[in-house]
mmCIF file of C-alpha atoms in Angstrom:
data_model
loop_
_atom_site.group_PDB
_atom_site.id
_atom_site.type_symbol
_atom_site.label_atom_id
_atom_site.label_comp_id
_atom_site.label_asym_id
_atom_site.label_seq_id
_atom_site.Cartn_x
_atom_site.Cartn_y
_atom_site.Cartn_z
ATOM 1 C CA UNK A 1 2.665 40.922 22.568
ATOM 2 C CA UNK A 2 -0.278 41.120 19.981
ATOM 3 C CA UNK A 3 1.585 39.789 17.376
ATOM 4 C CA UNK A 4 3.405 37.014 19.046
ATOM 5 C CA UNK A 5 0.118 35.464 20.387
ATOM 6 C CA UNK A 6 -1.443 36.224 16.488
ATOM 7 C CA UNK A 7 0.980 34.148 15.516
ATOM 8 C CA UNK A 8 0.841 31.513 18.261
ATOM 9 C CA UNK A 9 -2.720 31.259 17.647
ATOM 10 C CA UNK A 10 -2.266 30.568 14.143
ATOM 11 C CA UNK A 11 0.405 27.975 14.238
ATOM 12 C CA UNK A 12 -1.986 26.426 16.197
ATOM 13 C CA UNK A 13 -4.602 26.423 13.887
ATOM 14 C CA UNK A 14 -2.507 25.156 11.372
ATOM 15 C CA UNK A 15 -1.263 22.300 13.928
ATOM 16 C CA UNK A 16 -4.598 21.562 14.541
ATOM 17 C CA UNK A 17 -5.952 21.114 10.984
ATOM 18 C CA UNK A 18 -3.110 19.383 9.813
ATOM 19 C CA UNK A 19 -3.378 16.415 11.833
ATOM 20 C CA UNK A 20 -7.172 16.311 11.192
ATOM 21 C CA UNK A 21 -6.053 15.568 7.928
ATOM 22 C CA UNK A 22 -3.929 12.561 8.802
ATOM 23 C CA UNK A 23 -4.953 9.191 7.386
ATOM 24 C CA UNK A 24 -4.743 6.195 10.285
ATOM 25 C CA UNK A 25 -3.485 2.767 9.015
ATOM 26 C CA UNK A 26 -5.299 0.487 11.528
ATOM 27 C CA UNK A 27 -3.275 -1.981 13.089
ATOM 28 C CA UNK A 28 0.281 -1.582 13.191
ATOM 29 C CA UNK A 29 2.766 -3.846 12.101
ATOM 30 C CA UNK A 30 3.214 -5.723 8.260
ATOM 31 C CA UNK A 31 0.597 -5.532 5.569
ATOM 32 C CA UNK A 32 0.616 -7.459 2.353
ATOM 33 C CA UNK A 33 -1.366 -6.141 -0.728
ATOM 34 C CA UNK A 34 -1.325 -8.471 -4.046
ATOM 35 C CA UNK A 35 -3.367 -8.755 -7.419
ATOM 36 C CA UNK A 36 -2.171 -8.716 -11.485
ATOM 37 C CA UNK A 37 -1.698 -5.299 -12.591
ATOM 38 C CA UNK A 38 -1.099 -4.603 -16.533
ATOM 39 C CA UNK A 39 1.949 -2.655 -17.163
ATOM 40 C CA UNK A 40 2.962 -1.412 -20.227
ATOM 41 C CA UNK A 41 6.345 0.459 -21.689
ATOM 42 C CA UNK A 42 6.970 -0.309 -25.049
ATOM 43 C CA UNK A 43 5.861 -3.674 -24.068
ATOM 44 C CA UNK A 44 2.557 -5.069 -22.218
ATOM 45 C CA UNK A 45 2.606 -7.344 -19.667
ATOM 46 C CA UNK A 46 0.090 -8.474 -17.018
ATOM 47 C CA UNK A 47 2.314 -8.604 -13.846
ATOM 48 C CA UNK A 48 1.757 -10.083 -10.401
ATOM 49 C CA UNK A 49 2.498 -7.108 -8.193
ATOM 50 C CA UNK A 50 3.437 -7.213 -4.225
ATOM 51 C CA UNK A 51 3.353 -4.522 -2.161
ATOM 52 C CA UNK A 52 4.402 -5.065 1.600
ATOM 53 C CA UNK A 53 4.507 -2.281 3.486
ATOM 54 C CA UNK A 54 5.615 -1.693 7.384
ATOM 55 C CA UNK A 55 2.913 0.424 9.532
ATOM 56 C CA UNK A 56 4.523 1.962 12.891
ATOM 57 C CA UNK A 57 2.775 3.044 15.798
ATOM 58 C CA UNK A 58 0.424 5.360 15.271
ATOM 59 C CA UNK A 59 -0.471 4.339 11.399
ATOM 60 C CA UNK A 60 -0.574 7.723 10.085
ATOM 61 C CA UNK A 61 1.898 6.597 7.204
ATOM 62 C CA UNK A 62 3.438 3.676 5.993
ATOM 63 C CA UNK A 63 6.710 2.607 4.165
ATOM 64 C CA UNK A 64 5.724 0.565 0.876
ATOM 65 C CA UNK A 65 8.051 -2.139 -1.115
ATOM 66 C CA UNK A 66 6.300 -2.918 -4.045
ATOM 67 C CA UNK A 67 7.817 -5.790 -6.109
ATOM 68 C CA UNK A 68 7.008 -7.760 -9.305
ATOM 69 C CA UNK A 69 7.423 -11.248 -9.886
ATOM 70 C CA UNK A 70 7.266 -14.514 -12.329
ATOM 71 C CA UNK A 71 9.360 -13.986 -15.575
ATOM 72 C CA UNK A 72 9.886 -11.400 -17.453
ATOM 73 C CA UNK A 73 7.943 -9.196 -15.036
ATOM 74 C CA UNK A 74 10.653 -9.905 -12.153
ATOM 75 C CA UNK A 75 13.207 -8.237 -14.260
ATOM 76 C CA UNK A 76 11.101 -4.955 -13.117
ATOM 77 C CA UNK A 77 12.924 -3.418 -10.586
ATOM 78 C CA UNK A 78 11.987 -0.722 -7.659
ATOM 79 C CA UNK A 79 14.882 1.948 -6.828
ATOM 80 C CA UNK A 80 15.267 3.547 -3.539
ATOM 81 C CA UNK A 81 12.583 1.250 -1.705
ATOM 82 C CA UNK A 82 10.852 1.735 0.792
ATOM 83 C CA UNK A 83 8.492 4.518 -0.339
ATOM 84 C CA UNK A 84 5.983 6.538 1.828
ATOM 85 C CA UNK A 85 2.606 6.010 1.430
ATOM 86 C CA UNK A 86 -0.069 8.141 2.557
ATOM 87 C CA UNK A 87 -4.006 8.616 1.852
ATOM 88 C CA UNK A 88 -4.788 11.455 0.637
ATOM 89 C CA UNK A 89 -7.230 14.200 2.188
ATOM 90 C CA UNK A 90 -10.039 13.122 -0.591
ATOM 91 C CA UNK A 91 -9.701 9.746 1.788
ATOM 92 C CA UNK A 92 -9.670 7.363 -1.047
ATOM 93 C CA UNK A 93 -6.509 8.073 -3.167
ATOM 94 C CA UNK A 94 -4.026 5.998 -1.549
ATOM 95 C CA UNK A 95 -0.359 7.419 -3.130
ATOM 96 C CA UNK A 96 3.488 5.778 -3.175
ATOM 97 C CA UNK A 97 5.520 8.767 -3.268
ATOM 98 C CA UNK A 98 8.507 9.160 -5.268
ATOM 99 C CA UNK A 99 8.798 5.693 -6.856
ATOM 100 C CA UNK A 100 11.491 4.929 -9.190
ATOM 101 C CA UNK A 101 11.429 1.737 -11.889
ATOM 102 C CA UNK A 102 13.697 -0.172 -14.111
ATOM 103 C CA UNK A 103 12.183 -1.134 -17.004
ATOM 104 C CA UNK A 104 12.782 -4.115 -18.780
ATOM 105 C CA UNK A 105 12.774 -1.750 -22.533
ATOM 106 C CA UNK A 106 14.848 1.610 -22.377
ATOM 107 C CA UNK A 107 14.759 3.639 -19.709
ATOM 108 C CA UNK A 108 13.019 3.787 -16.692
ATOM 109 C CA UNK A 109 10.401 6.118 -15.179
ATOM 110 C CA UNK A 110 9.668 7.500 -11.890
ATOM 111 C CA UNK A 111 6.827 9.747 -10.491
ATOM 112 C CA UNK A 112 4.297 9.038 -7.440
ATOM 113 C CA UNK A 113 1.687 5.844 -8.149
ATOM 114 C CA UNK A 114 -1.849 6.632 -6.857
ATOM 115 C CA UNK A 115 -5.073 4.224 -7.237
ATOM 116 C CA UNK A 116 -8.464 4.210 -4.970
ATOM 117 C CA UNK A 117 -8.859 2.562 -1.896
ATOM 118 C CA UNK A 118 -12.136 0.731 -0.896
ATOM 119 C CA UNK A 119 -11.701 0.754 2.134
ATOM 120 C CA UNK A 120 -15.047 -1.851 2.504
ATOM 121 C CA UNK A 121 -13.420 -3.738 -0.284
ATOM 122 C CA UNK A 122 -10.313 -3.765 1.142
ATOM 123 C CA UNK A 123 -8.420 -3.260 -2.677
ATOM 124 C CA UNK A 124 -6.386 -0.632 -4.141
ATOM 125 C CA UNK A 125 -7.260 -0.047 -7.665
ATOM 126 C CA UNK A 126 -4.663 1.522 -9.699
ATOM 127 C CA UNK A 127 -4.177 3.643 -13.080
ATOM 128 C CA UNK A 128 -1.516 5.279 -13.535
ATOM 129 C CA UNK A 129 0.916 6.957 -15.485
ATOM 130 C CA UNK A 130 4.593 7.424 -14.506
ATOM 131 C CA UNK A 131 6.740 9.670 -16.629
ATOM 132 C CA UNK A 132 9.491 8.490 -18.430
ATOM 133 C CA UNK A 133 13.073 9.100 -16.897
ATOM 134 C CA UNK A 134 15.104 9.447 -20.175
ATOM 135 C CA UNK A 135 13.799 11.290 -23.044
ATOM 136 C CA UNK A 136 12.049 10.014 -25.848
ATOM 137 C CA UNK A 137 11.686 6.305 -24.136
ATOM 138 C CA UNK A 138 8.097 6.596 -23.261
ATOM 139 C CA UNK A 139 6.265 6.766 -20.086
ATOM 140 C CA UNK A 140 5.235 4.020 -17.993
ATOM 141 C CA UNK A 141 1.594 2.979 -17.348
ATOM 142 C CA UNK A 142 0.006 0.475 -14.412
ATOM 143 C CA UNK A 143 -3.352 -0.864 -13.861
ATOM 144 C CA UNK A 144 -5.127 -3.151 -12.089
ATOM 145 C CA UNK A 145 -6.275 -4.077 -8.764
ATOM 146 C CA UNK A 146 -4.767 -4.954 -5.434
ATOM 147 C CA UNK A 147 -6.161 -7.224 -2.924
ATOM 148 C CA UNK A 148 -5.127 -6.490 0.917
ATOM 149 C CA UNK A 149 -4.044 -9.919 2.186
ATOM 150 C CA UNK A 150 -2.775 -9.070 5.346
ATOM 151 C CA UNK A 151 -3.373 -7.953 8.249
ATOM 152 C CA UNK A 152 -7.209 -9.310 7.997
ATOM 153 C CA UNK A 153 -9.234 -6.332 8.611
ATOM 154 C CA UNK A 154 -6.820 -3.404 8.124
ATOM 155 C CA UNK A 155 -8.412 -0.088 7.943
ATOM 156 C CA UNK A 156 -7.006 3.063 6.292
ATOM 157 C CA UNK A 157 -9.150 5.741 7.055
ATOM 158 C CA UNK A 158 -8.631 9.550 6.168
#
């Protein structure tokens, strides 16, 4: 009987402390981030990125559809969209898990994208380095900043 409520007791705890960790995406509903990132596999571009993501109720996650657009930077491609988004327990790296891109030179890359959310600001600023998906091709890099258009006011705190 010891045991049983030992181990009750601490899958309790552990209930408990992960969803003190949860981030809350405040409201619900469609957000719209936007700005020029530079992006850069064997070739560098500065790319107008979009990333619209759905928030249900709750907010503790959200599904993310980044896209790029304007030519040649359209030709980039997202696979396997949408992606879960999250802030991290730091409460200012904001991550896309799991993304997947077509590039427009050889190969394509995939990895999770992470940046820092101001959360005052309301911007995402991104750095970051996806690895390549087929040897020798060369990984993938992304910076810039993104601007939250929409919904005015939304909050993602940890």
């Amino acid at each position: 009987m010891k045991k049983t409520l030992v181990a009750l007791a601490a899958t309790a705890a552990l209930c408990t402390a992960t969803s003190a960790s949860a981030d809350t995406w405040s409201p619900s509903g469609s957000w719209q981030m936007s700005g020029t990132v530079a992006v850069q596999k064997g070739i560098s571009l500065n790319c107008p990125l979009t990333i619209n993501a759905t928030v249900p109720s709750g907010g503790a996650t959200a599904s993310a559809t980044p896209s790029f657009s304007g030519f040649p930077c359209g030709t980039i491609t997202f696979n396997g969209t949408p992606y879960l988004a999250e802030l991290q327990p730091d409460g200012t790296t904001l991550t896309l898990f799991n993304v997947s891109v077509n590039t427009i030179t050889s190969g394509g890359c995939s990895g999770d994208i992470s940046g820092q959310w101001d959360n005052s600001a309301k911007t995402l600023t991104v750095n970051t380095t996806l690895p390549e998906t087929a040897p020798g091709t060369g990984d993938c890099t992304i910076a810039g900043t993104l601007t939250l258009n929409s919904p005015s006011g939304g909050s993602i705190t940890p």
